[in-house]
N, C-alpha and C. Protein backbone atom coordinates (compact mmCIF):
# COMPACT_ATOMS: atom_id res chain seq x y z
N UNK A 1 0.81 -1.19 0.00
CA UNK A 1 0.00 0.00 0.00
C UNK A 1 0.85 1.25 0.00
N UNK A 2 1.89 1.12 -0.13
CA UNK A 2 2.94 2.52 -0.09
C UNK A 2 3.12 2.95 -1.35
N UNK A 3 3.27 3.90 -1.12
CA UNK A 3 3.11 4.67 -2.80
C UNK A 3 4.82 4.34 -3.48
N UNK A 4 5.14 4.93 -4.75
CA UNK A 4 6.43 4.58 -5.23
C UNK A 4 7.54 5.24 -4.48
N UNK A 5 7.58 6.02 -3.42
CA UNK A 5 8.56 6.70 -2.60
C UNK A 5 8.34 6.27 -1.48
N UNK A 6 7.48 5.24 -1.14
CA UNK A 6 7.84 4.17 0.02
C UNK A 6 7.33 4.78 1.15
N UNK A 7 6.29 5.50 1.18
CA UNK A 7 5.19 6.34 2.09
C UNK A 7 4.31 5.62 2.23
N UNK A 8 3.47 5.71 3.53
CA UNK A 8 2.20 4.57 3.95
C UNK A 8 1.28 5.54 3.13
N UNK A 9 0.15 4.88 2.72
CA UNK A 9 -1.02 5.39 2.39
C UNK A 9 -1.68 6.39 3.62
N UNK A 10 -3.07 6.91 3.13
CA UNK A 10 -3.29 7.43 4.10
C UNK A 10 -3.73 6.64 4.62
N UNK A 11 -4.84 5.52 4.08
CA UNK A 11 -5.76 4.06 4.93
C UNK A 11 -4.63 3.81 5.71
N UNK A 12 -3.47 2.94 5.40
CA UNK A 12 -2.36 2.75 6.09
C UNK A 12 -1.90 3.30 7.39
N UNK A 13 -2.00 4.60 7.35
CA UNK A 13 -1.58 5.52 8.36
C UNK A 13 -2.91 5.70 9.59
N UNK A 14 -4.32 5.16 8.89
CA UNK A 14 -5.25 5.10 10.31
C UNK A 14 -5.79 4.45 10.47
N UNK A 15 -5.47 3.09 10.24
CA UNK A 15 -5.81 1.85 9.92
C UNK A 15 -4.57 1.53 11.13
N UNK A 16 -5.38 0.88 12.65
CA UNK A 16 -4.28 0.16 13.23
C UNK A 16 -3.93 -1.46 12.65
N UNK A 17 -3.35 -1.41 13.13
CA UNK A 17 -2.27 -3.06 12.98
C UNK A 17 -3.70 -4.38 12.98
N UNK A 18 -4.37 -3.90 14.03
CA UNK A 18 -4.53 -4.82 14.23
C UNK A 18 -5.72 -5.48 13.38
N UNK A 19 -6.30 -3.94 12.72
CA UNK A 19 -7.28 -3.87 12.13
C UNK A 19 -7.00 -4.42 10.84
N UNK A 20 -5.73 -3.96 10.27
CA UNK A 20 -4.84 -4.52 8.99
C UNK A 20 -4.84 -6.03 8.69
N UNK A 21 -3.99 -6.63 9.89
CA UNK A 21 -3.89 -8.09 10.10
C UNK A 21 -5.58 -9.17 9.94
N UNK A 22 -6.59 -8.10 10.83
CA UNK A 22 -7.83 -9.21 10.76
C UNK A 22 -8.58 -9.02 9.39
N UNK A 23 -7.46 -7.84 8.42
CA UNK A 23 -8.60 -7.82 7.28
C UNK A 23 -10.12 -6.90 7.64
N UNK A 24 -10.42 -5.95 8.50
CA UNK A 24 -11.05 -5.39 8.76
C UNK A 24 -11.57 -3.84 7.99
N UNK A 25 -10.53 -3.87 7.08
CA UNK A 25 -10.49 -2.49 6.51
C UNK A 25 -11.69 -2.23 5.62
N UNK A 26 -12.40 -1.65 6.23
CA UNK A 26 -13.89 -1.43 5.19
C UNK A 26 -14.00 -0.16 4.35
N UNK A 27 -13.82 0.20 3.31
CA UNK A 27 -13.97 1.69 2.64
C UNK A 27 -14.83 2.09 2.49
N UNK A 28 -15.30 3.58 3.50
CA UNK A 28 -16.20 4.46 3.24
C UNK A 28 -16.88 4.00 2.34
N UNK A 29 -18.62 4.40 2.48
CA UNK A 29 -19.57 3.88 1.23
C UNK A 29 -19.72 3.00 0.16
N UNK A 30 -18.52 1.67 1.07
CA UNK A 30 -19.02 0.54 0.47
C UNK A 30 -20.14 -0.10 0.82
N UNK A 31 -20.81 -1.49 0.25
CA UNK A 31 -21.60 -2.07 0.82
C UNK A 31 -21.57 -2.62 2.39
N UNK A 32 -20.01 -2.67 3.07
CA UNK A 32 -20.32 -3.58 4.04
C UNK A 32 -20.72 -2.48 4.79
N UNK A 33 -20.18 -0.74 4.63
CA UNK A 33 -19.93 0.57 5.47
C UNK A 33 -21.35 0.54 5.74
N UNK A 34 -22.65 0.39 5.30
CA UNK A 34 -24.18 0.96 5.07
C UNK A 34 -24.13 0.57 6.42
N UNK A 35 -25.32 1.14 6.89
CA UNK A 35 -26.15 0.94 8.28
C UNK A 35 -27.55 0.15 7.32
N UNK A 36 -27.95 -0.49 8.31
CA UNK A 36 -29.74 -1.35 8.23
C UNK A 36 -30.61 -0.15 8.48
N UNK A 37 -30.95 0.31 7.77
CA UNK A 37 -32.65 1.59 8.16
C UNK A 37 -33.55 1.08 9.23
N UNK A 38 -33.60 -0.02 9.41
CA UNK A 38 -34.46 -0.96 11.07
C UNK A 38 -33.23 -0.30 12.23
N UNK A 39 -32.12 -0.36 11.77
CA UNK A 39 -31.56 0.15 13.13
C UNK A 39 -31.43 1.20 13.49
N UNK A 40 -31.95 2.28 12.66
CA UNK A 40 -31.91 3.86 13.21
C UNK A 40 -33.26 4.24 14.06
N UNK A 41 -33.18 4.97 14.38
CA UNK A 41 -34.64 5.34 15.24
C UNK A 41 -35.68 5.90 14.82
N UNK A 42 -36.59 5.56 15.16
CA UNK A 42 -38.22 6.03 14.87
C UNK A 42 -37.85 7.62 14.87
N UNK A 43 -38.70 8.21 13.52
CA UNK A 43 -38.34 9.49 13.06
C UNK A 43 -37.27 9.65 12.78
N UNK A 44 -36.10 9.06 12.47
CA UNK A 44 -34.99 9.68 11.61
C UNK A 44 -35.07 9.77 10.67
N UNK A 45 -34.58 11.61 9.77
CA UNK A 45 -35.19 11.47 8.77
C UNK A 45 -35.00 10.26 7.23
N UNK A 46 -33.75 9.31 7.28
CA UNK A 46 -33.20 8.21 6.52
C UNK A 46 -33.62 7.58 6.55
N UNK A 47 -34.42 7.04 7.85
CA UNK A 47 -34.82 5.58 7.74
C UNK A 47 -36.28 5.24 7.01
N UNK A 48 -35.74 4.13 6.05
CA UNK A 48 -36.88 3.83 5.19
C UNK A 48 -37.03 4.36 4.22
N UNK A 49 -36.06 5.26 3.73
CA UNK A 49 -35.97 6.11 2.37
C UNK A 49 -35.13 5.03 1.78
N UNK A 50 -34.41 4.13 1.78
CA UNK A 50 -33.90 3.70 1.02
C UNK A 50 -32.24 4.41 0.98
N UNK A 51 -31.78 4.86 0.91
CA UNK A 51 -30.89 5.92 1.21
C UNK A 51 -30.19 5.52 2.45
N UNK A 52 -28.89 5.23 1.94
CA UNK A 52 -28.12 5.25 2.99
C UNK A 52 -28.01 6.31 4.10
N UNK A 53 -28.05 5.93 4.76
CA UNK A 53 -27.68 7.21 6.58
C UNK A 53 -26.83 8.09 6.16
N UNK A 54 -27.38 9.23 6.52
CA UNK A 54 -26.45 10.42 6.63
C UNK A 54 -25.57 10.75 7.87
N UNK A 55 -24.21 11.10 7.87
CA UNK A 55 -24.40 12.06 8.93
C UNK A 55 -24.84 12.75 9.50
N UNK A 56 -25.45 13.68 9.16
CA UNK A 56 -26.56 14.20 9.21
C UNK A 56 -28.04 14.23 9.63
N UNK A 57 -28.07 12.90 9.84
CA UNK A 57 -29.42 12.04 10.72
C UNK A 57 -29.12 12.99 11.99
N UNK A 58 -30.54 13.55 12.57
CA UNK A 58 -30.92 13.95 13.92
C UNK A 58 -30.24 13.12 15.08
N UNK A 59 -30.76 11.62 14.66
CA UNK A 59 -30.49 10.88 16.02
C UNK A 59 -29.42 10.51 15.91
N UNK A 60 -28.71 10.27 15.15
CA UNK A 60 -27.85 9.73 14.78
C UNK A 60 -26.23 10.15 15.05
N UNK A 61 -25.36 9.28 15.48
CA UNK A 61 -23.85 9.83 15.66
C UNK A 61 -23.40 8.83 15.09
N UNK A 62 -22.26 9.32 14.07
CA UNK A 62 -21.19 8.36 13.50
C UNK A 62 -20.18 8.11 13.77
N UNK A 63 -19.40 7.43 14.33
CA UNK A 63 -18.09 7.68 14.85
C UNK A 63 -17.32 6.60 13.84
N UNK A 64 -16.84 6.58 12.40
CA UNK A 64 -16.06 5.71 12.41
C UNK A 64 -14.66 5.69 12.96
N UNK A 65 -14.39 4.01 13.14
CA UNK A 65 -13.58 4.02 14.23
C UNK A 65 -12.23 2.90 12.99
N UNK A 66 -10.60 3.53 13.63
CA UNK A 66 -9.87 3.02 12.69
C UNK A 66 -9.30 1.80 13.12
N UNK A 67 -9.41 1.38 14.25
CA UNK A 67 -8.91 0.21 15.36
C UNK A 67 -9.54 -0.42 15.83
N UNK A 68 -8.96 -1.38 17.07
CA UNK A 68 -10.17 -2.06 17.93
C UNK A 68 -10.36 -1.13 18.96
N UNK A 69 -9.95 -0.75 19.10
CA UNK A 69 -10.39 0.22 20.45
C UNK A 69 -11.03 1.65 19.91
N UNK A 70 -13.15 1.61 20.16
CA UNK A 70 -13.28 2.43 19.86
C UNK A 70 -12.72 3.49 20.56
N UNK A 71 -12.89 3.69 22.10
CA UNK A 71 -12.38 4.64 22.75
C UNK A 71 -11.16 5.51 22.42
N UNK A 72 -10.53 4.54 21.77
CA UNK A 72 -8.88 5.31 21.30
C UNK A 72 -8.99 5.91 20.16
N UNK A 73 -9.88 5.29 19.00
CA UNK A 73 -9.82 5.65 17.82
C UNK A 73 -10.71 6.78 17.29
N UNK A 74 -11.72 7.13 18.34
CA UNK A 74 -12.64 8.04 17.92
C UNK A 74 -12.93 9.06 19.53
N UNK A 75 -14.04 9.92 19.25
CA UNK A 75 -14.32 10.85 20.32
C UNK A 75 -15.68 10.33 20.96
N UNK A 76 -15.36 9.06 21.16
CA UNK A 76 -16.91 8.04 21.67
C UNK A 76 -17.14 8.58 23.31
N UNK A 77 -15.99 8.51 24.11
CA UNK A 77 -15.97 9.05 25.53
C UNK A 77 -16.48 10.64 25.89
N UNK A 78 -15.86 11.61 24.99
CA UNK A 78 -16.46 12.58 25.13
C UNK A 78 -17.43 12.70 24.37
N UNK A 79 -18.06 12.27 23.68
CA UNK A 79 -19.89 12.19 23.66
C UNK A 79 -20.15 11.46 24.78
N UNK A 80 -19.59 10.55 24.85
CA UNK A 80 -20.68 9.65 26.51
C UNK A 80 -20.57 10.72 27.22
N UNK A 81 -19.67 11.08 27.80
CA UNK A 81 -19.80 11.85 28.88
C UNK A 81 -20.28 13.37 28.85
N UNK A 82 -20.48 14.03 27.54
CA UNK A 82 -20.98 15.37 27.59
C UNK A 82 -22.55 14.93 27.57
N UNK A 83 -23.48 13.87 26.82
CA UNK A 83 -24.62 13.50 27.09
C UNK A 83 -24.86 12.92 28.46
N UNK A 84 -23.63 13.01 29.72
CA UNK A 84 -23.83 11.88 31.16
C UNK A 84 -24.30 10.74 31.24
N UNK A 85 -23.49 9.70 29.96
CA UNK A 85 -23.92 8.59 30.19
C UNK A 85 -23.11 7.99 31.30
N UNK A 86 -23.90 6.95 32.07
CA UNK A 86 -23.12 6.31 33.20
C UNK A 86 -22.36 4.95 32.70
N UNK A 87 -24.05 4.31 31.58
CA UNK A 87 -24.06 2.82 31.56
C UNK A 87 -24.14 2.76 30.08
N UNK A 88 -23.43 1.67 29.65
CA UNK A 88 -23.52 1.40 28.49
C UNK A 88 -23.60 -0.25 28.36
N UNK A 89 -24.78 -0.60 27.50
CA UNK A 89 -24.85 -1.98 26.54
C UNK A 89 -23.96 -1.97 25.42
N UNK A 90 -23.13 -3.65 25.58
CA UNK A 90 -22.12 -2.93 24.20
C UNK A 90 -22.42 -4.65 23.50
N UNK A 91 -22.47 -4.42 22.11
CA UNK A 91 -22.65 -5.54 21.39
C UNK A 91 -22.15 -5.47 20.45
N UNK A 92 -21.85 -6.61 19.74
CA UNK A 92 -20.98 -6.38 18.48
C UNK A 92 -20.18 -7.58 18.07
N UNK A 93 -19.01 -7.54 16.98
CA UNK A 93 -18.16 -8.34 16.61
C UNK A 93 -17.06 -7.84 16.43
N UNK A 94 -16.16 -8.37 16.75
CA UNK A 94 -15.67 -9.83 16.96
C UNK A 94 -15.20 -9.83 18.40
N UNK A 95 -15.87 -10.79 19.01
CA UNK A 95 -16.30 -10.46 20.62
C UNK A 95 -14.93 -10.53 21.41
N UNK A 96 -13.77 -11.43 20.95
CA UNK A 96 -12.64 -11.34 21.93
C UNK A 96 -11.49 -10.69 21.23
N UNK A 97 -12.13 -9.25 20.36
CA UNK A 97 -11.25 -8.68 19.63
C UNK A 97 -12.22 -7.74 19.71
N UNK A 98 -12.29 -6.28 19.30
CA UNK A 98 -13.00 -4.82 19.23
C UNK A 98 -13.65 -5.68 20.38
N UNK A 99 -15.02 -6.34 20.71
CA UNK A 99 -15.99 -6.18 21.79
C UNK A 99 -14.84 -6.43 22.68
N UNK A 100 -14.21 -7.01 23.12
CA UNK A 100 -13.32 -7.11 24.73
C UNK A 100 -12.38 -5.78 24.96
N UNK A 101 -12.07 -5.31 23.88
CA UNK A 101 -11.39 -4.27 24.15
C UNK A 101 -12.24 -2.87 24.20
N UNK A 102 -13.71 -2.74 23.71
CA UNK A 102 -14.59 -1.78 24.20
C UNK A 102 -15.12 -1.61 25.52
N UNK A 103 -15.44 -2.91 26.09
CA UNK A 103 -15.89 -3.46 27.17
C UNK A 103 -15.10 -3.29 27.90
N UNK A 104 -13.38 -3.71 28.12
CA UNK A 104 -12.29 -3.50 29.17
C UNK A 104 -12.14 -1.85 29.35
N UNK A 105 -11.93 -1.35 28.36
CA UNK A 105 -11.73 -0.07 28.28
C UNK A 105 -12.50 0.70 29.16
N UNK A 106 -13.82 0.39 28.61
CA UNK A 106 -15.09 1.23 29.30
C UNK A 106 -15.20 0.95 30.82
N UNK A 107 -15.13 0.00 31.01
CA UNK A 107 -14.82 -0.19 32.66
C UNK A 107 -13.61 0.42 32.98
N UNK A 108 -12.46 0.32 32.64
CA UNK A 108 -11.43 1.29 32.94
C UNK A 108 -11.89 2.37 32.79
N UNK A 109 -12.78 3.27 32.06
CA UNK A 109 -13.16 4.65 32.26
C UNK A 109 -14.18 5.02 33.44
N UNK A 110 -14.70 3.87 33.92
CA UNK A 110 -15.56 4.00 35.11
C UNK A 110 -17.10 3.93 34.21
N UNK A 111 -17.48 3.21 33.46
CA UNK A 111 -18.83 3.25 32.80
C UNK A 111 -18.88 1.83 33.30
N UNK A 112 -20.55 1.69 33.87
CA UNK A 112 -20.81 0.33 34.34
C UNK A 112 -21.23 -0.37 32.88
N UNK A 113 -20.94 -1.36 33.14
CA UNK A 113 -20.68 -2.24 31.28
C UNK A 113 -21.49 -3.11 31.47
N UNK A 114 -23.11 -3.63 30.72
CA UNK A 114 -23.12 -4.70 30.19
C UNK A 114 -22.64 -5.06 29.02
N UNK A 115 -22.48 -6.26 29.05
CA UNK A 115 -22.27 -7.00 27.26
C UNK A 115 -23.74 -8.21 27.32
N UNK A 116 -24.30 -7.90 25.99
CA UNK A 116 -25.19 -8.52 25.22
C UNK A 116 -24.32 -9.64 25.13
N UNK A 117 -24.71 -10.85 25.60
CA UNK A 117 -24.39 -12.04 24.71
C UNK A 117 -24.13 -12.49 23.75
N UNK A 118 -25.48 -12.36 23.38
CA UNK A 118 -26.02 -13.43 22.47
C UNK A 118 -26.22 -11.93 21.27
N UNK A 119 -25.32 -11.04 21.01
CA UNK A 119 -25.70 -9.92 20.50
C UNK A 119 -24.24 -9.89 20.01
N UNK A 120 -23.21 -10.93 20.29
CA UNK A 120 -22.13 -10.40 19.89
C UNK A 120 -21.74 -12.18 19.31
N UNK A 121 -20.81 -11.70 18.50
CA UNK A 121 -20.38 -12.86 17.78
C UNK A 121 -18.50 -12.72 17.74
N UNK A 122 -18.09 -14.52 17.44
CA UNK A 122 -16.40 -14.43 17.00
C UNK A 122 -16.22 -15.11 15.81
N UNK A 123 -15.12 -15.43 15.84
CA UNK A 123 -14.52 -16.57 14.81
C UNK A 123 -14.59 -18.08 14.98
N UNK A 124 -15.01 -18.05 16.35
CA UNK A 124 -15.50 -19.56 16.53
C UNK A 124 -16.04 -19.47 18.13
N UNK A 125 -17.13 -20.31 18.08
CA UNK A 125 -17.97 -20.52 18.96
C UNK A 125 -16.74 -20.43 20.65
N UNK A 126 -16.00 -21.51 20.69
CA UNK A 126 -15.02 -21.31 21.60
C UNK A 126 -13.74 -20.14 21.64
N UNK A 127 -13.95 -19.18 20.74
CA UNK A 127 -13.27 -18.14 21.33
C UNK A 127 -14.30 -17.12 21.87
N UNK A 128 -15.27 -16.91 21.60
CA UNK A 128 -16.64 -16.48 21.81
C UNK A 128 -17.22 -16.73 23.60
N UNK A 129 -17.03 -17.90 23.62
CA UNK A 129 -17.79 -18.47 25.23
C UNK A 129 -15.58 -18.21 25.84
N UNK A 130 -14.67 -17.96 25.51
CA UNK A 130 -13.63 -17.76 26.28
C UNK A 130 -13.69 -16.33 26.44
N UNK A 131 -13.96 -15.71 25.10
CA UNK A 131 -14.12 -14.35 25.35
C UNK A 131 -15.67 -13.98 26.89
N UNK A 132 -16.19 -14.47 27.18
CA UNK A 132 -17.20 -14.06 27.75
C UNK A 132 -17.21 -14.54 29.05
N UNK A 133 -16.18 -15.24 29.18
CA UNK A 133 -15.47 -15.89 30.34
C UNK A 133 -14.30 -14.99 31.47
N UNK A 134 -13.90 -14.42 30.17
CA UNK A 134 -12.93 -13.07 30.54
C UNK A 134 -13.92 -12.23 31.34
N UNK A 135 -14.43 -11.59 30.02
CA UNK A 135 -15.22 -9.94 30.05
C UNK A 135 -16.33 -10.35 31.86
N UNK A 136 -16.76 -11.26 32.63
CA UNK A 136 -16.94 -11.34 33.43
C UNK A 136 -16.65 -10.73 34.48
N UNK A 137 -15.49 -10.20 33.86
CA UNK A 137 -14.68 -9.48 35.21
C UNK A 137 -15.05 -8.29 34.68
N UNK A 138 -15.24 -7.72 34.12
CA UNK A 138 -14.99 -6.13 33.46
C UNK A 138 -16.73 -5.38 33.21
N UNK A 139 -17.62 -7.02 33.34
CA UNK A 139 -18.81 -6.49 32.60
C UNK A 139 -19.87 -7.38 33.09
N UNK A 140 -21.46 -7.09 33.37
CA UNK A 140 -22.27 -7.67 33.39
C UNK A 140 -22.75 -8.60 31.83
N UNK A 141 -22.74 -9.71 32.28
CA UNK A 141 -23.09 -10.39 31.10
C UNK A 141 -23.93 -10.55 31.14
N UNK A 142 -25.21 -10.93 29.63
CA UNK A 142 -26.50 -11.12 29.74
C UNK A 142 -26.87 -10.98 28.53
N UNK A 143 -28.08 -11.66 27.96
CA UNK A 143 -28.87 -11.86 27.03
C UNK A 143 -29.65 -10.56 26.77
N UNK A 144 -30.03 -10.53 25.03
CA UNK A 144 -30.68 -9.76 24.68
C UNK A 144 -32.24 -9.48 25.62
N UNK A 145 -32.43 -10.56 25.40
CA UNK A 145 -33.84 -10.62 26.57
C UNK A 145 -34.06 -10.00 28.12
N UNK A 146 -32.73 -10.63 28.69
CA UNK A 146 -32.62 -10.30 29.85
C UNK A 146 -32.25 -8.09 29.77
N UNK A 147 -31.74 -7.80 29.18
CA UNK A 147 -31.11 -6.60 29.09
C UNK A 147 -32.81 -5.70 28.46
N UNK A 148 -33.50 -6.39 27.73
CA UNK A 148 -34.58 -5.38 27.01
C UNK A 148 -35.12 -5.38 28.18
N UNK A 149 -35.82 -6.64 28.73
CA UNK A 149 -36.44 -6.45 30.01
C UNK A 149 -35.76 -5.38 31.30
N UNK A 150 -34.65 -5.53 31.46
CA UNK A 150 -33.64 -4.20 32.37
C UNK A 150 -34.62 -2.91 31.87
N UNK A 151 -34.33 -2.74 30.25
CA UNK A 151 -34.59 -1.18 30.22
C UNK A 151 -35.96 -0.85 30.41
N UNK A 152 -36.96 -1.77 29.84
CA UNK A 152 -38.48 -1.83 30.17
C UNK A 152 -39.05 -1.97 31.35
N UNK A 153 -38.27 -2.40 32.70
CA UNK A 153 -38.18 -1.92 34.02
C UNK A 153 -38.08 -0.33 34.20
N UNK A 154 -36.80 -0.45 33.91
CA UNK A 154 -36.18 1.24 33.95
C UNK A 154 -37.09 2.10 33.37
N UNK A 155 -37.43 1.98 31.97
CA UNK A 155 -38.38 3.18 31.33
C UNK A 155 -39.63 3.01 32.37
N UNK A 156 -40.04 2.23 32.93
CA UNK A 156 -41.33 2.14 33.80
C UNK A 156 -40.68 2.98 34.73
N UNK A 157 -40.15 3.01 35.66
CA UNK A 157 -39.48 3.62 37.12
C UNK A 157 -39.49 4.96 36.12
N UNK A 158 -38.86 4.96 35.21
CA UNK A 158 -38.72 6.62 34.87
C UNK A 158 -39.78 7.52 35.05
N UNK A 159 -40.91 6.76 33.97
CA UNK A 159 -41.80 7.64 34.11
C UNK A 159 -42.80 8.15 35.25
N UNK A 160 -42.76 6.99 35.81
CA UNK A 160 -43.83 6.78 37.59
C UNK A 160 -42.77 8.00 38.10
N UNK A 161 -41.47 8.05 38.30
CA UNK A 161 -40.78 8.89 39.27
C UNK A 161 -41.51 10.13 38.48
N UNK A 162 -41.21 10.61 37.08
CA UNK A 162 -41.99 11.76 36.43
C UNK A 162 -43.51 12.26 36.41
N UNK A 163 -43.65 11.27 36.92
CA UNK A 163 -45.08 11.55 37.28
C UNK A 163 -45.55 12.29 38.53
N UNK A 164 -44.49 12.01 39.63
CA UNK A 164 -44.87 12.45 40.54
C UNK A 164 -44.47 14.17 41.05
């Protein structure tokens, strides 16, 4: 990827190692880059137009990230923390690679961590249940189910407390 005077590209240059090695390198507004329109939120103005996500979406924040570690690679912490998030659900792939290192991290920043289970995937079933064996220490583990039910508690308590 170095040009004829033996310079890294720019991909090269923000593209970590590790991201290089797993083959992770996805280019801007390719097919794999798109977001699913089911996963943006009710009233954004993209979803369901057909039309890939904007930046520009209301609800929406983009952070692409050049490594496994979002925290390092993007300004994910200072959005959590200028919106006062405490807690974060984190799900994703590849669970004992980017998810263990989002998850460790975030507990090192003092954010109470679940990890989705059954919401995150690896390269094989047994690095997957080793990875989740680890993150035990760093993170509440738990099922999609178990975690919707958490917030559908919570949004109940919210509003009863607002009510009063």
């Amino acid at each position: 990827m170095s040009d004829a005077t033996g310079e890294a590209s720019h991909a090269e240059r923000v593209t970590s190692i590790d991201y290089r090695l797993s083959g992770f390198r996805i280019p801007p507004r390719s097919w794999d880059a798109q977001l699913i329109d089911e996963l943006l939120l009710d009233g954004d103005a993209d979803a369901g137009s057909g039309d890939p996500p904007s930046p520009n979406s209301s609800s929406a924040l983009f952070l692409p990230k050049t490594s496994c570690n979002v925290f390092l690679s993007t300004a994910l912490d200072f959005h959590l923390r200028s919106m006062g998030t405490k807690r974060l659900v984190v799900a994703g792939v590849v669970t004992d690679q980017c998810v263990a290192t989002a998850v460790q991290t975030a507990a090192d920043l003092g954010y109470l961590v679940t990890l989705a289970e059954d919401a995150c995937a690896a390269t094989s079933p047994e690095r997957h249940e080793a990875a989740l064996r680890t993150l035990r220490g760093f993170a509440r583990v738990r099922s999609t189910g178990e975690v919707v039910a958490e917030l559908g508690r919570a949004g109940t308590k919210k509003v009863a407390s607002e009510m009063r």
